[in-house]
Structures are given as structure tokens and as C-alpha cells.
PDB file of C-alpha atoms in Angstrom:
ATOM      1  CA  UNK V   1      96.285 116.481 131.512  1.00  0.00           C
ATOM      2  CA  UNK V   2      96.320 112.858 133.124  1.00  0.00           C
ATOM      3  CA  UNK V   3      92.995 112.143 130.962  1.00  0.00           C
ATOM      4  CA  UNK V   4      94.759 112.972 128.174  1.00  0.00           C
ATOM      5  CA  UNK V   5      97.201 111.141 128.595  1.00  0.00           C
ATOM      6  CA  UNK V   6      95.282 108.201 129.491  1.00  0.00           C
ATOM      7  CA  UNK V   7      93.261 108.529 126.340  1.00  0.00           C
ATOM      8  CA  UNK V   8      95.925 108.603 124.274  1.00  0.00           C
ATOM      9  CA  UNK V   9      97.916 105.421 126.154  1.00  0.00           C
ATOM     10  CA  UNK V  10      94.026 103.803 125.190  1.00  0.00           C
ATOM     11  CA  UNK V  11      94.894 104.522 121.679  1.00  0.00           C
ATOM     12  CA  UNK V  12      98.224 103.457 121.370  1.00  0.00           C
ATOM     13  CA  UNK V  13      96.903 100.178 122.639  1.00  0.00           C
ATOM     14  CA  UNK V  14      94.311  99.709 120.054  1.00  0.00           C
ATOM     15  CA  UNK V  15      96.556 100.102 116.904  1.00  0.00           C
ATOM     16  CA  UNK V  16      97.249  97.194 115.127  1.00  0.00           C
ATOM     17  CA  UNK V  17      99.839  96.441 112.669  1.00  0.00           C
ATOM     18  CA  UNK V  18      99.193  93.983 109.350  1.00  0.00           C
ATOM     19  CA  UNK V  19     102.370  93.106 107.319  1.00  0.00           C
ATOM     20  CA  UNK V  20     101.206  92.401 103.893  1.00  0.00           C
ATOM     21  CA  UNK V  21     103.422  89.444 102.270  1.00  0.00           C
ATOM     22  CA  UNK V  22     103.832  88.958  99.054  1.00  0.00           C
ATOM     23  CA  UNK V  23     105.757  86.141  97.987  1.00  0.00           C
ATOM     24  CA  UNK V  24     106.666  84.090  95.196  1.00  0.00           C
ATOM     25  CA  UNK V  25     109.046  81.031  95.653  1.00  0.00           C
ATOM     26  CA  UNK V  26     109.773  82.110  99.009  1.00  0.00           C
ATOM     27  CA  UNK V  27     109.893  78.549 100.674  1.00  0.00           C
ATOM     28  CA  UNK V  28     112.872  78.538 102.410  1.00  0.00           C
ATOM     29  CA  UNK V  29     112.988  82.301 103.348  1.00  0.00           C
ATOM     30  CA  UNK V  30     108.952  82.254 104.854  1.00  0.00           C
ATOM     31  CA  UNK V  31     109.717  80.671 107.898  1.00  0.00           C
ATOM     32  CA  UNK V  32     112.816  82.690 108.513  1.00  0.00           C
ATOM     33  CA  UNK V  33     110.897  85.712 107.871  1.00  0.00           C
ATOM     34  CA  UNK V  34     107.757  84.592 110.079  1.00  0.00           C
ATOM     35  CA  UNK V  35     109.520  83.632 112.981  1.00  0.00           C
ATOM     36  CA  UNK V  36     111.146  87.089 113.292  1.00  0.00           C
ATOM     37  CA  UNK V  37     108.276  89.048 112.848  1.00  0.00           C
ATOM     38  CA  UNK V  38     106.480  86.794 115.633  1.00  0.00           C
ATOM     39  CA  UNK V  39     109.618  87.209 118.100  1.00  0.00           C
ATOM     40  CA  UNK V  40     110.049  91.037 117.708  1.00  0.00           C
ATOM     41  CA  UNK V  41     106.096  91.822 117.663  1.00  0.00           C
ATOM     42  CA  UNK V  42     106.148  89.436 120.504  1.00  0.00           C
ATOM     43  CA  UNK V  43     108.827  91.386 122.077  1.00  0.00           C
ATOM     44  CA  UNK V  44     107.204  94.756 121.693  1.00  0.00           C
ATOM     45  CA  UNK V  45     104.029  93.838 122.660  1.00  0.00           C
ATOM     46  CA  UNK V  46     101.973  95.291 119.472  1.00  0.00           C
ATOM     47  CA  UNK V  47      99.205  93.871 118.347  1.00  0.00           C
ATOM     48  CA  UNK V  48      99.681  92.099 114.714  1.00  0.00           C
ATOM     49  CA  UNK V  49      98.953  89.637 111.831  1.00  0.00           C
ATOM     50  CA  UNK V  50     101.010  88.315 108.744  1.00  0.00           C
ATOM     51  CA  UNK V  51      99.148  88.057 105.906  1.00  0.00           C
ATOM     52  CA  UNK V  52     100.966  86.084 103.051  1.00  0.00           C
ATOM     53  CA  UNK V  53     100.005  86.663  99.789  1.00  0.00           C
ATOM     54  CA  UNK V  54     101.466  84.136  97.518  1.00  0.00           C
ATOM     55  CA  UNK V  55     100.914  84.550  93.730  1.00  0.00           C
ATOM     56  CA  UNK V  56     101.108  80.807  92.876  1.00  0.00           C
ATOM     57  CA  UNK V  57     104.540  79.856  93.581  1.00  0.00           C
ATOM     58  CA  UNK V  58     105.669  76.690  92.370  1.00  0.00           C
ATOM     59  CA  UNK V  59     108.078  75.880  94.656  1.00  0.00           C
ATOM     60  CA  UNK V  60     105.245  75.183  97.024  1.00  0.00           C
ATOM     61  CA  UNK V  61     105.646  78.667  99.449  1.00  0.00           C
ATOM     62  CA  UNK V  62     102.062  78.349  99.662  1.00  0.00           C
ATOM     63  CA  UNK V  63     102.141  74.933 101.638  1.00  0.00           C
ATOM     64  CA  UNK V  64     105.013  76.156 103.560  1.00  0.00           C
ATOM     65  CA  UNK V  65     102.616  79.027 104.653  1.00  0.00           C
ATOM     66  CA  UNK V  66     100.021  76.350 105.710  1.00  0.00           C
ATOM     67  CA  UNK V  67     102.419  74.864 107.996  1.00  0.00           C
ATOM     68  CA  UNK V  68     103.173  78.535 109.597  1.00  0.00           C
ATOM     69  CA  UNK V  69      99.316  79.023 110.365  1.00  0.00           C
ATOM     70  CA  UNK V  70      99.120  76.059 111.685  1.00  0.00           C
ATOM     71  CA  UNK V  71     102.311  76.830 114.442  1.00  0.00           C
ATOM     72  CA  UNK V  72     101.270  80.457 114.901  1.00  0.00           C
ATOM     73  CA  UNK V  73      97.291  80.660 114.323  1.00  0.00           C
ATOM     74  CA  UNK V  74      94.857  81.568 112.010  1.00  0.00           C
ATOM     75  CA  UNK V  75      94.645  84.972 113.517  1.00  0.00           C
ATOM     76  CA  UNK V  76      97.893  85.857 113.461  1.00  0.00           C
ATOM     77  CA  UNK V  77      99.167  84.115 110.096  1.00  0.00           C
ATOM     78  CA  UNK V  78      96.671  84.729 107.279  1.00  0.00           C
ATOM     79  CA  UNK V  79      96.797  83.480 103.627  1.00  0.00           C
ATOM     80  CA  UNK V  80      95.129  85.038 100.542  1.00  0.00           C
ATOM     81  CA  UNK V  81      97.065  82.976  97.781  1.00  0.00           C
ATOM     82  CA  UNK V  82      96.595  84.373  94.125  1.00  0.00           C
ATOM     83  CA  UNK V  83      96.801  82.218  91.231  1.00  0.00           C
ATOM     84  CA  UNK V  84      99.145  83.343  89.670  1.00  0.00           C
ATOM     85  CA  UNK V  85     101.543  86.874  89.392  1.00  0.00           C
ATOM     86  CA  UNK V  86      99.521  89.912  89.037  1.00  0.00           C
ATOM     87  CA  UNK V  87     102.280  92.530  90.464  1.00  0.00           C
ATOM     88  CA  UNK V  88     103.109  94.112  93.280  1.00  0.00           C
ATOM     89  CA  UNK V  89     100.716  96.836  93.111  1.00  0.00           C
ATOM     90  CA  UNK V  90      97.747  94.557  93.340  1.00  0.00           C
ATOM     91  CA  UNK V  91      99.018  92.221  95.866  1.00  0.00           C
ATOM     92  CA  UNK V  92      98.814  95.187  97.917  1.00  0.00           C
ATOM     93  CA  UNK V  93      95.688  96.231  97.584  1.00  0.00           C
ATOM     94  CA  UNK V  94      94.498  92.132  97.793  1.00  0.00           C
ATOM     95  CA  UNK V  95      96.297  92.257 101.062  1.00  0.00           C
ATOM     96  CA  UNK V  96      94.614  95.963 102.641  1.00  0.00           C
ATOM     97  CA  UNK V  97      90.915  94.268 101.454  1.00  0.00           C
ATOM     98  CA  UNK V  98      91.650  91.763 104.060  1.00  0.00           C
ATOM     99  CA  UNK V  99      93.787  93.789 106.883  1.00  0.00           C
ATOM    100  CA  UNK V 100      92.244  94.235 109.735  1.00  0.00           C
ATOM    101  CA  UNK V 101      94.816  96.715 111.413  1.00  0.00           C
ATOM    102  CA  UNK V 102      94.862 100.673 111.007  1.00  0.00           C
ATOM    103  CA  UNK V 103      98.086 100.204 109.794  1.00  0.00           C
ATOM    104  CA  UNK V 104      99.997  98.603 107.399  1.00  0.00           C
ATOM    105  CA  UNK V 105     103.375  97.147 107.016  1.00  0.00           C
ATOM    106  CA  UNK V 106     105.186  96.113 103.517  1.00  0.00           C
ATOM    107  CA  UNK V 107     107.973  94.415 103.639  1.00  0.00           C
ATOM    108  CA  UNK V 108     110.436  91.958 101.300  1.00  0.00           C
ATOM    109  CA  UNK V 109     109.337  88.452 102.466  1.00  0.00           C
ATOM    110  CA  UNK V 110     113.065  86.965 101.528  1.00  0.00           C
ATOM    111  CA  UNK V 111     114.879  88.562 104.606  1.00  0.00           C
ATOM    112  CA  UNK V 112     116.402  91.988 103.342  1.00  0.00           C
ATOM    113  CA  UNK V 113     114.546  93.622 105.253  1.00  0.00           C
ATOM    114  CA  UNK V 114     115.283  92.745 108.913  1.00  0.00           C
ATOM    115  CA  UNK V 115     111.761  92.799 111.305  1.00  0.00           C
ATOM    116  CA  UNK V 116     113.977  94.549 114.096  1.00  0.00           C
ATOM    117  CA  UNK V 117     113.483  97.666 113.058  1.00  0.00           C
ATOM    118  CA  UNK V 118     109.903  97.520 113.324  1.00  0.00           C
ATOM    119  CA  UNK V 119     109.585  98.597 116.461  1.00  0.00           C
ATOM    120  CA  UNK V 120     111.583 101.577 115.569  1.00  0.00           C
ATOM    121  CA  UNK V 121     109.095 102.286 112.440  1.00  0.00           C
ATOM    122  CA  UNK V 122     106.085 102.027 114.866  1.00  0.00           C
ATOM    123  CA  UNK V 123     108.170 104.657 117.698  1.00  0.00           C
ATOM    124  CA  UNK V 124     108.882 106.745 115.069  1.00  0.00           C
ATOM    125  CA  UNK V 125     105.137 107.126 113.765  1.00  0.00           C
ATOM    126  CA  UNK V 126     104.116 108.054 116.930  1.00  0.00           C
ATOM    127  CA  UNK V 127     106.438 110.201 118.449  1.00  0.00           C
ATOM    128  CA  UNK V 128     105.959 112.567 114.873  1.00  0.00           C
ATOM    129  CA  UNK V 129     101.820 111.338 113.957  1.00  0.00           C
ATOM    130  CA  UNK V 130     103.567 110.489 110.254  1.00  0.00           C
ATOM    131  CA  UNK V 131     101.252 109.333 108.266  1.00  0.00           C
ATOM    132  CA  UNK V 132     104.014 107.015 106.420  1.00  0.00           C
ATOM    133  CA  UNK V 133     107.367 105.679 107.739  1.00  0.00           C
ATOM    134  CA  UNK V 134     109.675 104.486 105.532  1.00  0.00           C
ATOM    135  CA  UNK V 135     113.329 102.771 106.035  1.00  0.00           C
ATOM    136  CA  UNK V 136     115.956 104.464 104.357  1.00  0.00           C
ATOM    137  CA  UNK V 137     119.709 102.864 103.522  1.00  0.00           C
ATOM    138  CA  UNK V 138     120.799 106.138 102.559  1.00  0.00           C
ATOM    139  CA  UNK V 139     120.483 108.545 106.079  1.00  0.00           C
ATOM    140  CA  UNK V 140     122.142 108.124 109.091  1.00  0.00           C
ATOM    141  CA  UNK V 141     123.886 104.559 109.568  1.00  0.00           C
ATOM    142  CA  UNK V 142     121.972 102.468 107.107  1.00  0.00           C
ATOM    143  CA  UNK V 143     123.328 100.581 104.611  1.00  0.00           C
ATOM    144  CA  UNK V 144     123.394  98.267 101.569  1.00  0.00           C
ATOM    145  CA  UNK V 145     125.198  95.036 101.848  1.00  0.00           C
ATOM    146  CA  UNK V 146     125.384  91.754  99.314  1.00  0.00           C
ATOM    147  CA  UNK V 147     123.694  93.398  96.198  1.00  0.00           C
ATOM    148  CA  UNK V 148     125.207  92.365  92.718  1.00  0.00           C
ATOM    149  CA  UNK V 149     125.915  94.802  89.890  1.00  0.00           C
ATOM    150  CA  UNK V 150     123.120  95.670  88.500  1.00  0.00           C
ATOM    151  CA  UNK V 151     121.028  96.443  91.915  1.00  0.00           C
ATOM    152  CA  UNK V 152     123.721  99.015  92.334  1.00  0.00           C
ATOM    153  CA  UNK V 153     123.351 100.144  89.780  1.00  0.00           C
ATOM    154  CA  UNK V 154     119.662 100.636  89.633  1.00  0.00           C
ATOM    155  CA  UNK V 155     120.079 101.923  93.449  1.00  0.00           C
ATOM    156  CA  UNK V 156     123.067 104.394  93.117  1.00  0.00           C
ATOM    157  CA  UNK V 157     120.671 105.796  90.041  1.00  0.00           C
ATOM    158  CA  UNK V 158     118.278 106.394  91.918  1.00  0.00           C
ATOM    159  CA  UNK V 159     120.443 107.137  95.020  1.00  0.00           C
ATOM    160  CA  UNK V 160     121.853 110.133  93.158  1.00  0.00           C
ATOM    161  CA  UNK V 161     118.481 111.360  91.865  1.00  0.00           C
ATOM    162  CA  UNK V 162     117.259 111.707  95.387  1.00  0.00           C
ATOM    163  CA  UNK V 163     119.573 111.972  97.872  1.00  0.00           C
ATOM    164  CA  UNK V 164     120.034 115.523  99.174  1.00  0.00           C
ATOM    165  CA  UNK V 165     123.769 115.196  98.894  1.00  0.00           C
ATOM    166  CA  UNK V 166     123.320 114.112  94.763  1.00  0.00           C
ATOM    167  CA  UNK V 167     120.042 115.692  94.258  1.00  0.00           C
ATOM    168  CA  UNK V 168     119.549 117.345  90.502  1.00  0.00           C
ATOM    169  CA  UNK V 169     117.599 120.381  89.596  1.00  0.00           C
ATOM    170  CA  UNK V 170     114.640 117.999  88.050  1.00  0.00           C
ATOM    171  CA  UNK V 171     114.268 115.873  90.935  1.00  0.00           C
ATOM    172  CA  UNK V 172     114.247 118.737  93.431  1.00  0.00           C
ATOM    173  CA  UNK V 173     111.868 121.059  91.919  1.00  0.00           C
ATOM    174  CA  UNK V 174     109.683 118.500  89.959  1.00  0.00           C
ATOM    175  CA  UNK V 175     109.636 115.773  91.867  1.00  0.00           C
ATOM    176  CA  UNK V 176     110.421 117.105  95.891  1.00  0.00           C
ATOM    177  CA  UNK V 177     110.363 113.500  97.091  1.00  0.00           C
ATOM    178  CA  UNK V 178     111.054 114.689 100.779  1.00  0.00           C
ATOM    179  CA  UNK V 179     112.560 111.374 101.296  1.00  0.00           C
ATOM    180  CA  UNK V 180     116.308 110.027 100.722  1.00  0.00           C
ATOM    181  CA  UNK V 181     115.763 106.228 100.098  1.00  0.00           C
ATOM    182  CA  UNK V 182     112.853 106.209  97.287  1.00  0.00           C
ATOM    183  CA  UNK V 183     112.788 102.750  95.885  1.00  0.00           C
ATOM    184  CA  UNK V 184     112.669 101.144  99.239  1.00  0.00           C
ATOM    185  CA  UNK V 185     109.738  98.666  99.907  1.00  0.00           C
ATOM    186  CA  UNK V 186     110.155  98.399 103.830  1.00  0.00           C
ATOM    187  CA  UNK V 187     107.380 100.950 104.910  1.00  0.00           C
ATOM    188  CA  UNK V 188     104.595 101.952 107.299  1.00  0.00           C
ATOM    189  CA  UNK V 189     101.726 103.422 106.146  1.00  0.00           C
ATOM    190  CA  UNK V 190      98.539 104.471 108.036  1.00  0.00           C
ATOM    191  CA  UNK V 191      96.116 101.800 106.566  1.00  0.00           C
ATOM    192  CA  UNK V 192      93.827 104.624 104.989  1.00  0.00           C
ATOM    193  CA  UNK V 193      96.841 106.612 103.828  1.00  0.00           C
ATOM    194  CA  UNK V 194      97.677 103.331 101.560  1.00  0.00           C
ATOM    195  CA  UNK V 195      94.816 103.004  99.813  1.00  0.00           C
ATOM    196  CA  UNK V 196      94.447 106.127  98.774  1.00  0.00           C
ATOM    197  CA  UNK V 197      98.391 106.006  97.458  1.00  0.00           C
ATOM    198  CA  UNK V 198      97.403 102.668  95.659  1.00  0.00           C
ATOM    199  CA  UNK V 199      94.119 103.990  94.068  1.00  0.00           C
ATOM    200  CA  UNK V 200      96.588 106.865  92.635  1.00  0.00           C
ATOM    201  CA  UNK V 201      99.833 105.183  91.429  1.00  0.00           C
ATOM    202  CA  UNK V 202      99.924 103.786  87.885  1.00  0.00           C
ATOM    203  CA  UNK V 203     103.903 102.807  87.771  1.00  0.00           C
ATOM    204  CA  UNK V 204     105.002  98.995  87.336  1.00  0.00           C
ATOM    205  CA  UNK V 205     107.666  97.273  88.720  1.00  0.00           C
ATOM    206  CA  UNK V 206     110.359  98.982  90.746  1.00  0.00           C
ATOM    207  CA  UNK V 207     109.468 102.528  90.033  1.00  0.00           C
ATOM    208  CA  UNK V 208     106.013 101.321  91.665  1.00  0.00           C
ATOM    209  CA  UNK V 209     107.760 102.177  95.168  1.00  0.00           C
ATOM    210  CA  UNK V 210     108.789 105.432  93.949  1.00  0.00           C
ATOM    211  CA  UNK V 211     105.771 106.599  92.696  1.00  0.00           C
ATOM    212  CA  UNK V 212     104.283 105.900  96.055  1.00  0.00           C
ATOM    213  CA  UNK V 213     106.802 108.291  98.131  1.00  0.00           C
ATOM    214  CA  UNK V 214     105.948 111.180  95.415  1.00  0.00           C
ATOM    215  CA  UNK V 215     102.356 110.930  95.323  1.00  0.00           C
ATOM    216  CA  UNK V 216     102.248 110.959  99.400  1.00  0.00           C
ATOM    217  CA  UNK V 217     104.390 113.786  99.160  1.00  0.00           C
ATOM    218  CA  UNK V 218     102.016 115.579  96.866  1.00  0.00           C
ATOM    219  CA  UNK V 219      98.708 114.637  98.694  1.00  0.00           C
ATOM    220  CA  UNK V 220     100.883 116.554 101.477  1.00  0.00           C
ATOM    221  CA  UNK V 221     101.120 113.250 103.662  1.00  0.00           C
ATOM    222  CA  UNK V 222     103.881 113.224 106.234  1.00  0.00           C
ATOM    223  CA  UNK V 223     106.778 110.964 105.607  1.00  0.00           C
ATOM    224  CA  UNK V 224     109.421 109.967 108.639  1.00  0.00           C
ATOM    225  CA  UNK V 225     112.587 108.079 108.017  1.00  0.00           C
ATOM    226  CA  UNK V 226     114.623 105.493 109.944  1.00  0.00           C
ATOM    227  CA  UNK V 227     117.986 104.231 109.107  1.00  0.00           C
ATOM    228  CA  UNK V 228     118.200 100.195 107.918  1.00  0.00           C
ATOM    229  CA  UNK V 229     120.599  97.760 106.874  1.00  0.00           C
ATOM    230  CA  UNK V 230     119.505  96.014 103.912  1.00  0.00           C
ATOM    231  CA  UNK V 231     120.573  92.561 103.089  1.00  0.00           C
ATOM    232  CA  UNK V 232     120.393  90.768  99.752  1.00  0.00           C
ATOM    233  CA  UNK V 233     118.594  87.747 100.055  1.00  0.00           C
ATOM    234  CA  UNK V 234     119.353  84.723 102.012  1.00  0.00           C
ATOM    235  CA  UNK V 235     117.993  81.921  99.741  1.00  0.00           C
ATOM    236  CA  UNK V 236     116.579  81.962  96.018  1.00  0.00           C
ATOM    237  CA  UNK V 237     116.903  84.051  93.004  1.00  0.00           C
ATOM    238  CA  UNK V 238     116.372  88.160  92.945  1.00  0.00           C
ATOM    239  CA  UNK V 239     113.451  89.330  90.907  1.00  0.00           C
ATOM    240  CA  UNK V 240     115.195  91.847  89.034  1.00  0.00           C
ATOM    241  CA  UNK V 241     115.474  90.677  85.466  1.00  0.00           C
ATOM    242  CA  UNK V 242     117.789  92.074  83.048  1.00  0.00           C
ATOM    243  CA  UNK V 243     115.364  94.196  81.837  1.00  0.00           C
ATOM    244  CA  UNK V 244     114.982  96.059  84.899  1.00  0.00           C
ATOM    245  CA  UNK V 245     117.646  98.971  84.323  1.00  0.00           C
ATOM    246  CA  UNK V 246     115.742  99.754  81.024  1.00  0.00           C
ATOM    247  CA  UNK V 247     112.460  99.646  82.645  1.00  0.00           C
ATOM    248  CA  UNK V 248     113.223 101.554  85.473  1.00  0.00           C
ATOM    249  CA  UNK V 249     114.569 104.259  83.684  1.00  0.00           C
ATOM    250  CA  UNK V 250     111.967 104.392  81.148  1.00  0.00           C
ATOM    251  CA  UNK V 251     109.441 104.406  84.367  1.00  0.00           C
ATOM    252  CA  UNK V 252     111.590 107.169  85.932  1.00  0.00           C
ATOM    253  CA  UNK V 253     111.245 109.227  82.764  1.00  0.00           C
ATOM    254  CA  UNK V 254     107.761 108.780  82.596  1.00  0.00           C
ATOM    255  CA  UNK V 255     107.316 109.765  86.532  1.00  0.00           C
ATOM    256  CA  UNK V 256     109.301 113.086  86.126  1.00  0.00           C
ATOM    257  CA  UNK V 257     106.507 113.932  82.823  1.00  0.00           C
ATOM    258  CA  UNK V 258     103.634 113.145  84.966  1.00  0.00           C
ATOM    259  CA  UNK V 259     104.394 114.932  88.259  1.00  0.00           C
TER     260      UNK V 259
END
């Protein structure tokens, strides 16, 4: 029993945790967002690296990100820049090519999602093996706060779609999510688990992070929860164009067809 134990403690202290970054005009929020993640990984004691992966921001996030590699370290802040914005989808899988930890950690770089809960992500995945861990502001005490109109709007959609409490017949026998927050990008994946999710989606844009909680689902990948407060952003403009509702629903439509 005490070599078990022993073997698995040996384990535990050989994971390693990447958070991929992708960013565009994310000056002001970067080093908010970097000095958290280096404070509460500090804290915890994990073993980590920030990889930033700016699509060509103009507002000069990239040189920003230079300066935080050269205060934290090369092996602990990495860049991968990108010349220009090739969606989200990609970034990640530019970002797993060059992770280096068995898992992985997405995340908003512009401070919604708060790296405290982190440690609770990582406690989570091993107290129940899950193979992803997702934050959820619709279970237990998390919560939304600071979105405009139309993020509700997209979110309550979705919200209702998925949530046990609002759940329709399609959604519950088509889609059996097995997981209350859906379009949530604050997630832990093991590193393998990822790429095979990435290789399989085909969705754009927000319904990209839906797509991902299905298909996991339906490779029969575990998926834990743990509650979050998300935050609107802190500095610059959201991403979400007015175009959004009409391509989200048009993506949701096309996500109920093909699963």
C-alpha cells in the first residue's frame, strides 16, 4: 500500500501544466493575466509554462510578451506569435505542437477567467482521473458578472439548451453534453485528450467550445466541473461581433444535424 502510494505521489509530481494563450490586442490585460498565473502556480507548487500565442496584434501584445519572458524566463513564458488571425481552433493546436506538459490549460488571456481556480481544476482532475475539467458559471456558486446584451444573450441561449434545469428534448437525447456550462473556454484537458478533440471538431467561432464538450462526451471522455465567476474584461474591446448571435445559432443548428 505505502508503494503505491509513493508511486502515485511520484506521479503527481511529474505532471505539468501548459496554458495555451491566445491573444490578440491583449497589451494591457497580458501582464495582469501573467502575473496571476505565476503567483497562484507559484503558490501551488505545480510545475508550468505560459505559452502566448499572439496572432499579430497591432497594438503591440507581442512586445509586451517579450518584456514578460524576459521578467519570468524563457522556460516558463513562451511565445509562438502567428502572423496574423487564423482562429481559435488552430491557435490551439499551434500551442499543443509546442507544450511540453501532459496537460493543457485554455484560458481567456483578458482576465475573465480568474487563474485562482486553477488549483481547484488541477484537485479536481485528480481526485476523479477526468480526462477534461471544465469551469462552469452555471453549477453551484458560479456566476456571470459585467457581460453586455448580447453575451447574454448568446449565454442564456445556450444556458437554456444545456442546463439540466432548462434542458430540451433535442439537446438531451441528441446532444447529452454531460456538462452545464458548454460555451466556456476555461478548461483542462489531458494533453492527449486535446488533440484528439481538435483533430475532430470542425465548428468556428463560439460554437468551437461547444463542439469540444460534445465530441469528448461522445469519445466517452470524462468531464468534471468546478464552479467560476466569470468577469467581462478588464481592458479592450470583446470579440464578439454583431454577427455572432446569427453565427452561433446557425453553428448550433448545424451541431445538433451532425451529432
Amino acid at each position: 500500500m505505502a508503494s503505491r502510494k509513493s508511486s502515485s505521489k511520484r506521479q503527481a509530481n511529474k505532471d505539468k501544466y501548459s496554458v495555451l494563450l491566445p491573444t490578440y490586442n491583449e497589451r494591457e490585460n497580458l501582464p495582469l493575466i501573467v502575473w496571476l498565473l505565476v503567483k497562484y502556480f507559484g503558490e501551488s507548487g505545480y510545475d508550468y509554462e505560459i505559452i502566448v500565442i499572439d496572432d499579430g496584434s497591432p497594438d503591440g501584445t507581442l512586445q509586451v510578451a517579450q518584456q514578460l519572458q524576459g521578467i519570468y524566463g524563457a522556460h516558463r513564458v513562451l511565445l509562438r506569435p502567428r502572423e496574423k488571425k487564423l482562429g481559435l481552433g488552430t491557435a490551439y493546436i499551434h500551442g499543443i505542437k509546442h507544450a511540453t506538459g501532459n496537460f493543457i490549460i485554455i484560458m481567456d488571456a483578458d482576465l475573465s477567467h480568474h487563474p485562482k481556480f486553477i488549483p481547484e481544476f488541477i484537485q479536481k482532475q485528480k481526485e476523479g482521473g477526468f480526462d477534461v475539467v471544465s469551469g462552469t458559471r452555471y453549477s453551484g456558486n458560479g456566476g456571470v458578472y459585467g457581460w453586455d446584451l448580447r453575451r447574454k444573450l448568446i449565454s442564456r441561449v445556450t444556458s437554456f439548451l444545456s442546463c439540466s434545469r432548462g434542458a430540451n428534448f433535442l439537446t438531451q437525447v441528441l446532444l447529452r453534453p454531460g456538462a452545464s456550462d458548454l460555451t466556456g473556454s476555461f478548461r483542462l484537458y489531458k494533453k492527449e485528450v486535446l488533440e484528439q478533440l481538435v483533430d475532430r471538431c470542425v465548428s468556428k467561432g463560439y460554437v468551437f467550445q461547444m463542439e469540444m464538450i460534445v465530441r469528448a462526451r461522445q469519445l466517452g471522455y470524462s468531464i468534471g466541473e468546478v464552479p467560476i465567476s466569470f468577469v467581462d474584461r478588464v481592458y479592450g474591446e470583446s470579440k464578439l461581433g454583431g454577427n455572432e448571435i446569427v453565427s452561433f445559432l446557425k453553428g448550433l443548428l448545424t451541431l445538433f444535424a451532425t451529432t
